[in-house]
mmCIF file of C-alpha atoms in Angstrom:
data_model
loop_
_atom_site.group_PDB
_atom_site.id
_atom_site.type_symbol
_atom_site.label_atom_id
_atom_site.label_comp_id
_atom_site.label_asym_id
_atom_site.label_seq_id
_atom_site.Cartn_x
_atom_site.Cartn_y
_atom_site.Cartn_z
ATOM 1 C CA THR A 1 127.454 353.662 41.165
ATOM 2 C CA SER A 2 129.670 350.701 41.813
ATOM 3 C CA SER A 3 133.170 351.240 43.132
ATOM 4 C CA VAL A 4 136.015 350.123 40.943
ATOM 5 C CA ALA A 5 139.214 349.288 42.765
ATOM 6 C CA PRO A 6 142.365 350.724 41.243
ATOM 7 C CA PRO A 7 144.510 348.199 39.378
ATOM 8 C CA PRO A 8 147.832 346.973 40.749
ATOM 9 C CA ALA A 9 150.376 349.761 40.885
ATOM 10 C CA SER A 10 151.664 349.750 37.346
ATOM 11 C CA ALA A 11 152.535 352.342 34.772
ATOM 12 C CA ARG A 12 150.043 353.358 32.122
ATOM 13 C CA PRO A 13 150.546 354.379 28.369
ATOM 14 C CA THR A 14 149.269 357.682 27.010
ATOM 15 C CA GLN A 15 147.630 358.725 23.774
ATOM 16 C CA SER A 16 149.115 361.205 21.437
ATOM 17 C CA VAL A 17 147.374 363.489 18.999
ATOM 18 C CA THR A 18 148.445 366.124 16.551
ATOM 19 C CA ALA A 19 149.798 369.358 17.971
ATOM 20 C CA SER A 20 146.561 371.259 17.815
ATOM 21 C CA GLN A 21 146.013 374.489 19.711
ATOM 22 C CA THR A 22 145.378 373.808 23.375
ATOM 23 C CA ALA A 23 142.662 375.734 25.168
ATOM 24 C CA PRO A 24 144.448 378.005 27.660
ATOM 25 C CA THR A 25 143.309 377.966 31.251
ATOM 26 C CA ARG A 26 142.639 380.945 33.509
ATOM 27 C CA PRO A 27 145.795 382.931 34.348
ATOM 28 C CA THR A 28 146.948 382.775 37.953
ATOM 29 C CA LYS A 29 149.198 384.733 40.304
ATOM 30 C CA GLU A 30 152.190 382.408 39.983
ATOM 31 C CA THR A 31 155.181 384.618 39.288
ATOM 32 C CA VAL A 32 157.944 382.154 38.389
ATOM 33 C CA VAL A 33 158.733 383.067 34.799
ATOM 34 C CA ASN A 34 161.574 380.703 33.924
ATOM 35 C CA CYS A 35 159.392 377.629 33.701
ATOM 36 C CA GLY A 36 156.870 376.024 31.414
ATOM 37 C CA VAL A 37 158.421 377.356 28.204
ATOM 38 C CA ARG A 38 159.483 375.477 25.084
ATOM 39 C CA PRO A 39 162.473 377.325 23.537
ATOM 40 C CA ALA A 40 162.786 374.818 20.711
ATOM 41 C CA LEU A 41 159.257 375.646 19.520
ATOM 42 C CA GLY A 42 159.082 379.381 20.186
ATOM 43 C CA SER A 43 155.748 380.506 21.601
ATOM 44 C CA HIS A 44 153.821 378.131 20.092
ATOM 45 C CA ARG A 45 150.193 356.597 29.962
ATOM 46 C CA ILE A 46 149.756 356.920 25.698
ATOM 47 C CA VAL A 47 146.849 355.243 23.821
ATOM 48 C CA GLY A 48 145.529 357.164 20.813
ATOM 49 C CA GLY A 49 148.437 359.555 20.500
ATOM 50 C CA VAL A 50 151.170 360.658 18.138
ATOM 51 C CA THR A 51 154.922 361.088 18.326
ATOM 52 C CA ALA A 52 156.154 364.251 20.040
ATOM 53 C CA ARG A 53 158.785 366.504 18.481
ATOM 54 C CA ARG A 54 162.196 367.051 20.054
ATOM 55 C CA GLY A 55 161.969 369.888 22.582
ATOM 56 C CA GLU A 56 158.166 369.937 22.533
ATOM 57 C CA TRP A 57 157.896 368.668 26.116
ATOM 58 C CA PRO A 58 161.296 369.578 27.616
ATOM 59 C CA TRP A 59 160.307 368.754 31.216
ATOM 60 C CA ILE A 60 159.470 365.084 30.639
ATOM 61 C CA GLY A 61 162.014 362.507 31.771
ATOM 62 C CA SER A 62 162.298 358.737 31.565
ATOM 63 C CA LEU A 63 162.687 357.384 35.097
ATOM 64 C CA GLN A 64 164.943 354.370 34.750
ATOM 65 C CA TYR A 65 165.750 351.487 37.079
ATOM 66 C CA GLN A 66 169.033 349.789 36.265
ATOM 67 C CA ARG A 67 168.944 351.550 32.868
ATOM 68 C CA LEU A 68 165.463 350.293 31.951
ATOM 69 C CA HIS A 69 162.464 352.634 31.602
ATOM 70 C CA ARG A 70 160.114 352.241 34.542
ATOM 71 C CA CYS A 71 157.988 355.399 34.647
ATOM 72 C CA GLY A 72 157.713 358.997 33.566
ATOM 73 C CA ALA A 73 158.965 361.911 35.667
ATOM 74 C CA THR A 74 158.632 365.689 35.376
ATOM 75 C CA LEU A 75 161.347 368.278 35.919
ATOM 76 C CA ILE A 76 159.976 370.955 38.286
ATOM 77 C CA HIS A 77 163.346 372.479 39.261
ATOM 78 C CA SER A 78 166.908 372.022 38.045
ATOM 79 C CA LYS A 79 167.467 369.453 40.812
ATOM 80 C CA TRP A 80 164.010 368.031 41.417
ATOM 81 C CA LEU A 81 161.477 365.893 39.561
ATOM 82 C CA LEU A 82 157.946 364.771 40.350
ATOM 83 C CA THR A 83 156.766 361.202 39.740
ATOM 84 C CA ALA A 84 154.308 358.625 41.100
ATOM 85 C CA ALA A 85 155.082 357.005 44.447
ATOM 86 C CA HIS A 86 154.005 353.565 43.260
ATOM 87 C CA CYS A 87 156.796 353.602 40.666
ATOM 88 C CA LEU A 88 159.335 353.436 43.493
ATOM 89 C CA LYS A 89 157.496 351.073 45.801
ATOM 90 C CA SER A 90 159.605 348.040 44.863
ATOM 91 C CA ASP A 91 162.885 349.816 45.665
ATOM 92 C CA PRO A 92 162.742 353.286 47.263
ATOM 93 C CA SER A 93 166.536 353.471 47.535
ATOM 94 C CA PRO A 94 168.025 355.917 44.992
ATOM 95 C CA THR A 95 170.993 353.626 44.248
ATOM 96 C CA HIS A 96 169.698 352.044 41.023
ATOM 97 C CA TRP A 97 167.579 354.949 39.780
ATOM 98 C CA ALA A 98 168.412 357.574 37.155
ATOM 99 C CA VAL A 99 166.485 359.895 34.862
ATOM 100 C CA SER A 100 166.988 360.426 31.138
ATOM 101 C CA LEU A 101 166.294 364.006 29.987
ATOM 102 C CA GLY A 102 166.358 366.035 26.798
ATOM 103 C CA SER A 103 165.306 363.440 24.254
ATOM 104 C CA VAL A 104 162.110 362.044 22.752
ATOM 105 C CA LEU A 105 163.803 358.637 22.932
ATOM 106 C CA ARG A 106 163.608 356.583 26.111
ATOM 107 C CA SER A 107 167.320 355.968 25.691
ATOM 108 C CA GLY A 108 169.958 356.573 23.079
ATOM 109 C CA VAL A 109 171.687 359.450 21.336
ATOM 110 C CA GLY A 110 170.881 362.917 22.667
ATOM 111 C CA ALA A 111 169.675 361.864 26.110
ATOM 112 C CA LEU A 112 171.273 363.190 29.286
ATOM 113 C CA VAL A 113 171.201 360.573 32.052
ATOM 114 C CA ILE A 114 171.547 361.850 35.625
ATOM 115 C CA PRO A 115 171.598 359.601 38.730
ATOM 116 C CA ILE A 116 168.981 360.088 41.434
ATOM 117 C CA GLN A 117 170.441 361.229 44.755
ATOM 118 C CA ARG A 118 167.338 361.106 46.948
ATOM 119 C CA VAL A 119 163.841 359.637 46.792
ATOM 120 C CA VAL A 120 161.090 361.268 48.881
ATOM 121 C CA ILE A 121 157.770 359.420 48.858
ATOM 122 C CA HIS A 122 154.778 361.386 50.142
ATOM 123 C CA PRO A 123 154.266 360.376 53.802
ATOM 124 C CA ALA A 124 150.528 359.867 53.268
ATOM 125 C CA PHE A 125 150.900 357.610 50.199
ATOM 126 C CA ASN A 126 148.407 354.748 50.395
ATOM 127 C CA SER A 127 149.352 351.857 48.117
ATOM 128 C CA THR A 128 145.907 350.294 48.554
ATOM 129 C CA ASN A 129 143.735 353.118 47.227
ATOM 130 C CA MET A 130 146.589 355.080 45.573
ATOM 131 C CA ASP A 131 145.876 358.262 47.533
ATOM 132 C CA TYR A 132 148.784 360.737 47.521
ATOM 133 C CA ASP A 133 150.509 358.725 44.791
ATOM 134 C CA VAL A 134 153.396 361.142 44.364
ATOM 135 C CA ALA A 135 157.119 361.281 45.059
ATOM 136 C CA LEU A 136 159.978 363.748 44.682
ATOM 137 C CA LEU A 137 163.302 362.814 43.103
ATOM 138 C CA GLU A 138 166.445 364.822 43.792
ATOM 139 C CA LEU A 139 169.090 364.703 41.074
ATOM 140 C CA ALA A 140 172.742 364.105 41.935
ATOM 141 C CA VAL A 141 173.652 367.219 39.909
ATOM 142 C CA PRO A 142 171.464 370.027 38.534
ATOM 143 C CA ALA A 143 170.023 369.477 35.073
ATOM 144 C CA PRO A 144 171.424 372.067 32.636
ATOM 145 C CA MET A 145 168.610 374.119 31.128
ATOM 146 C CA SER A 146 168.651 374.086 27.317
ATOM 147 C CA TYR A 147 166.389 374.001 24.274
ATOM 148 C CA THR A 148 165.459 370.432 25.139
ATOM 149 C CA ILE A 149 165.587 370.529 28.957
ATOM 150 C CA GLN A 150 163.314 372.907 30.888
ATOM 151 C CA SER A 151 161.284 372.785 34.090
ATOM 152 C CA VAL A 152 157.502 372.927 34.031
ATOM 153 C CA CYS A 153 155.626 375.465 36.185
ATOM 154 C CA LEU A 154 154.148 374.400 39.515
ATOM 155 C CA PRO A 155 150.638 375.649 40.322
ATOM 156 C CA SER A 156 149.891 377.386 43.608
ATOM 157 C CA PRO A 157 147.725 375.416 46.088
ATOM 158 C CA VAL A 158 144.684 377.498 45.030
ATOM 159 C CA HIS A 159 145.301 377.298 41.281
ATOM 160 C CA ARG A 160 142.193 376.206 39.363
ATOM 161 C CA PHE A 161 142.485 374.108 36.233
ATOM 162 C CA LEU A 162 139.204 374.584 34.434
ATOM 163 C CA LYS A 163 136.847 371.752 33.604
ATOM 164 C CA ASN A 164 137.141 370.717 29.954
ATOM 165 C CA ALA A 165 140.280 372.774 29.402
ATOM 166 C CA GLU A 166 142.403 371.000 26.814
ATOM 167 C CA CYS A 167 145.613 369.718 28.319
ATOM 168 C CA TYR A 168 148.258 367.201 27.282
ATOM 169 C CA ILE A 169 149.538 363.892 28.563
ATOM 170 C CA THR A 170 152.934 362.556 27.505
ATOM 171 C CA GLY A 171 154.854 359.332 27.969
ATOM 172 C CA TRP A 172 156.622 356.288 26.584
ATOM 173 C CA GLY A 173 154.031 353.735 27.702
ATOM 174 C CA SER A 174 152.376 350.894 25.844
ATOM 175 C CA MET A 175 150.196 352.170 23.002
ATOM 176 C CA ARG A 176 147.449 349.636 23.661
ATOM 177 C CA GLU A 177 145.773 348.034 26.639
ATOM 178 C CA GLY A 178 147.416 344.780 27.592
ATOM 179 C CA GLY A 179 150.809 345.881 26.316
ATOM 180 C CA GLU A 180 153.838 344.539 28.131
ATOM 181 C CA ILE A 181 156.946 346.462 29.120
ATOM 182 C CA CYS A 182 158.707 344.993 26.079
ATOM 183 C CA SER A 183 156.121 346.663 23.828
ATOM 184 C CA LEU A 184 156.768 350.192 25.109
ATOM 185 C CA THR A 185 157.228 352.790 22.413
ATOM 186 C CA ASN A 186 160.758 354.163 22.150
ATOM 187 C CA LEU A 187 159.476 357.539 20.933
ATOM 188 C CA LEU A 188 157.721 359.960 23.278
ATOM 189 C CA GLN A 189 153.972 360.070 22.662
ATOM 190 C CA LYS A 190 151.537 362.916 23.351
ATOM 191 C CA ALA A 191 147.773 363.257 23.490
ATOM 192 C CA ALA A 192 145.377 366.151 24.005
ATOM 193 C CA VAL A 193 142.919 365.478 26.833
ATOM 194 C CA SER A 194 140.313 367.381 28.817
ATOM 195 C CA ILE A 195 140.043 367.670 32.579
ATOM 196 C CA ILE A 196 136.874 365.878 33.614
ATOM 197 C CA ASP A 197 134.510 367.170 36.262
ATOM 198 C CA GLN A 198 135.106 365.431 39.591
ATOM 199 C CA ALA A 199 131.439 364.525 39.975
ATOM 200 C CA ASP A 200 131.367 362.931 36.529
ATOM 201 C CA CYS A 201 134.468 360.901 37.290
ATOM 202 C CA GLN A 202 132.961 359.867 40.620
ATOM 203 C CA GLN A 203 130.136 358.298 38.635
ATOM 204 C CA SER A 204 132.689 355.962 37.060
ATOM 205 C CA TYR A 205 134.943 355.181 40.007
ATOM 206 C CA GLY A 206 132.683 355.729 43.014
ATOM 207 C CA ASN A 207 134.209 356.402 46.418
ATOM 208 C CA VAL A 208 137.590 355.068 45.286
ATOM 209 C CA LEU A 209 138.265 358.572 43.969
ATOM 210 C CA THR A 210 139.609 360.899 46.673
ATOM 211 C CA PRO A 211 139.819 364.724 46.669
ATOM 212 C CA ASN A 212 143.558 364.356 45.995
ATOM 213 C CA MET A 213 142.844 362.714 42.652
ATOM 214 C CA MET A 214 141.610 364.167 39.376
ATOM 215 C CA CYS A 215 140.506 362.686 36.068
ATOM 216 C CA ALA A 216 141.453 363.594 32.521
ATOM 217 C CA GLY A 217 140.784 362.122 29.116
ATOM 218 C CA TYR A 218 137.445 361.644 27.401
ATOM 219 C CA MET A 219 134.433 359.763 28.740
ATOM 220 C CA GLU A 220 134.012 358.253 25.275
ATOM 221 C CA GLY A 221 137.446 356.677 25.680
ATOM 222 C CA GLY A 222 140.260 356.403 23.174
ATOM 223 C CA ARG A 223 142.878 358.688 24.724
ATOM 224 C CA ASP A 224 144.535 357.695 27.952
ATOM 225 C CA THR A 225 147.751 356.820 29.765
ATOM 226 C CA CYS A 226 148.781 353.143 30.138
ATOM 227 C CA LEU A 227 151.569 350.787 31.173
ATOM 228 C CA GLY A 228 154.882 352.642 31.307
ATOM 229 C CA ASP A 229 153.438 356.151 31.679
ATOM 230 C CA SER A 230 152.823 356.283 35.427
ATOM 231 C CA GLY A 231 154.541 359.239 37.024
ATOM 232 C CA GLY A 232 154.396 361.312 33.853
ATOM 233 C CA PRO A 233 152.736 364.737 33.676
ATOM 234 C CA LEU A 234 149.304 366.048 32.846
ATOM 235 C CA THR A 235 150.142 369.609 31.762
ATOM 236 C CA CYS A 236 147.949 372.574 30.829
ATOM 237 C CA ARG A 237 148.873 375.861 29.190
ATOM 238 C CA GLU A 238 147.986 379.220 30.708
ATOM 239 C CA LEU A 239 147.124 382.360 28.755
ATOM 240 C CA SER A 240 150.718 383.477 29.361
ATOM 241 C CA GLY A 241 151.832 380.578 27.186
ATOM 242 C CA GLN A 242 153.488 378.839 30.129
ATOM 243 C CA TRP A 243 152.766 375.190 30.869
ATOM 244 C CA PHE A 244 151.712 374.072 34.355
ATOM 245 C CA ILE A 245 151.636 370.561 35.744
ATOM 246 C CA ALA A 246 148.104 369.726 36.887
ATOM 247 C CA GLY A 247 148.478 366.033 37.644
ATOM 248 C CA VAL A 248 150.822 363.067 37.963
ATOM 249 C CA THR A 249 149.742 359.937 36.080
ATOM 250 C CA SER A 250 148.589 357.415 38.675
ATOM 251 C CA TRP A 251 146.009 354.759 37.751
ATOM 252 C CA GLY A 252 142.821 353.891 35.912
ATOM 253 C CA HIS A 253 140.498 351.080 34.863
ATOM 254 C CA GLY A 254 142.113 349.672 31.750
ATOM 255 C CA CYS A 255 143.482 352.030 29.097
ATOM 256 C CA GLY A 256 141.281 354.335 27.068
ATOM 257 C CA ARG A 257 138.084 352.502 28.046
ATOM 258 C CA ILE A 258 134.722 354.162 27.555
ATOM 259 C CA GLY A 259 133.532 355.743 30.808
ATOM 260 C CA PHE A 260 136.834 355.259 32.634
ATOM 261 C CA PRO A 261 139.229 358.179 32.133
ATOM 262 C CA GLY A 262 142.752 358.236 33.532
ATOM 263 C CA VAL A 263 143.255 359.146 37.193
ATOM 264 C CA TYR A 264 145.992 361.550 38.269
ATOM 265 C CA THR A 265 147.367 362.788 41.569
ATOM 266 C CA ARG A 266 146.197 366.383 41.934
ATOM 267 C CA VAL A 267 149.325 368.555 42.165
ATOM 268 C CA THR A 268 147.575 371.432 43.952
ATOM 269 C CA SER A 269 146.788 368.986 46.796
ATOM 270 C CA VAL A 270 150.479 368.281 47.359
ATOM 271 C CA ARG A 271 151.896 371.718 46.507
ATOM 272 C CA LYS A 272 152.588 372.699 50.131
ATOM 273 C CA TRP A 273 154.396 369.398 50.704
ATOM 274 C CA ILE A 274 156.521 370.026 47.602
ATOM 275 C CA SER A 275 157.415 373.469 48.969
ATOM 276 C CA THR A 276 159.047 371.912 52.026
ATOM 277 C CA TYR A 277 161.763 370.535 49.738
ATOM 278 C CA LEU A 278 162.000 373.050 46.902
ATOM 279 C CA PRO A 279 163.505 376.522 47.375
ATOM 280 C CA PHE A 280 160.287 378.236 46.256
#
């Protein structure tokens, strides 16, 4: 198959769909219990998606540069978020960065905006092939946990997210390919997607795909992450009902194109690196 080079480092929109039941993945030995829950709902990049409800995805944040949405970010601890390294490439200094939490709106009433204190880009990040496209953000003050602000669960390095398990992508990105930053949706979007077998995705992207990357979406296209959604989470629900972050939105060939699903940084590949900064 021919190799397709990743596009310039830019954010990607996601699709949203109705809140159907997600297929739970195999339970694992992770023991952190105060994560991956949605108190507001009880137990119960985006092209092709629908608007999310308040508190439905309490770990998603809008990463903002000088008060403008730049990328998505995911709360993994009261003081730490995960995002894509390429989002910060233009200015890795924390000075002008902040994250907006607790709202389905990119900005406005109900959002809690916290400045970023430290930016940690993965030391192996390769801006040419987008390998290890991940970064940690330390908040200036801890985020207060509430009905609308919660941390997602981190998988262990050996956690297995099953092929074709139904997971969700979320973000504020453009809702169509070719959308500009000015066309970003102000309401958080969500879309149900499936994890795609690595070999199948390799057929589309060739040797550009590394073991630290994973694909999700549908080979028939239609649901994907696009401009504005880079750095946001690909999350999957375990049998326990807890949500785990499987991937960080990174890149892709277009948005929602047939045969070219979205590409995500594989969180299990960087879990040990994350542990050098987090207290667990």
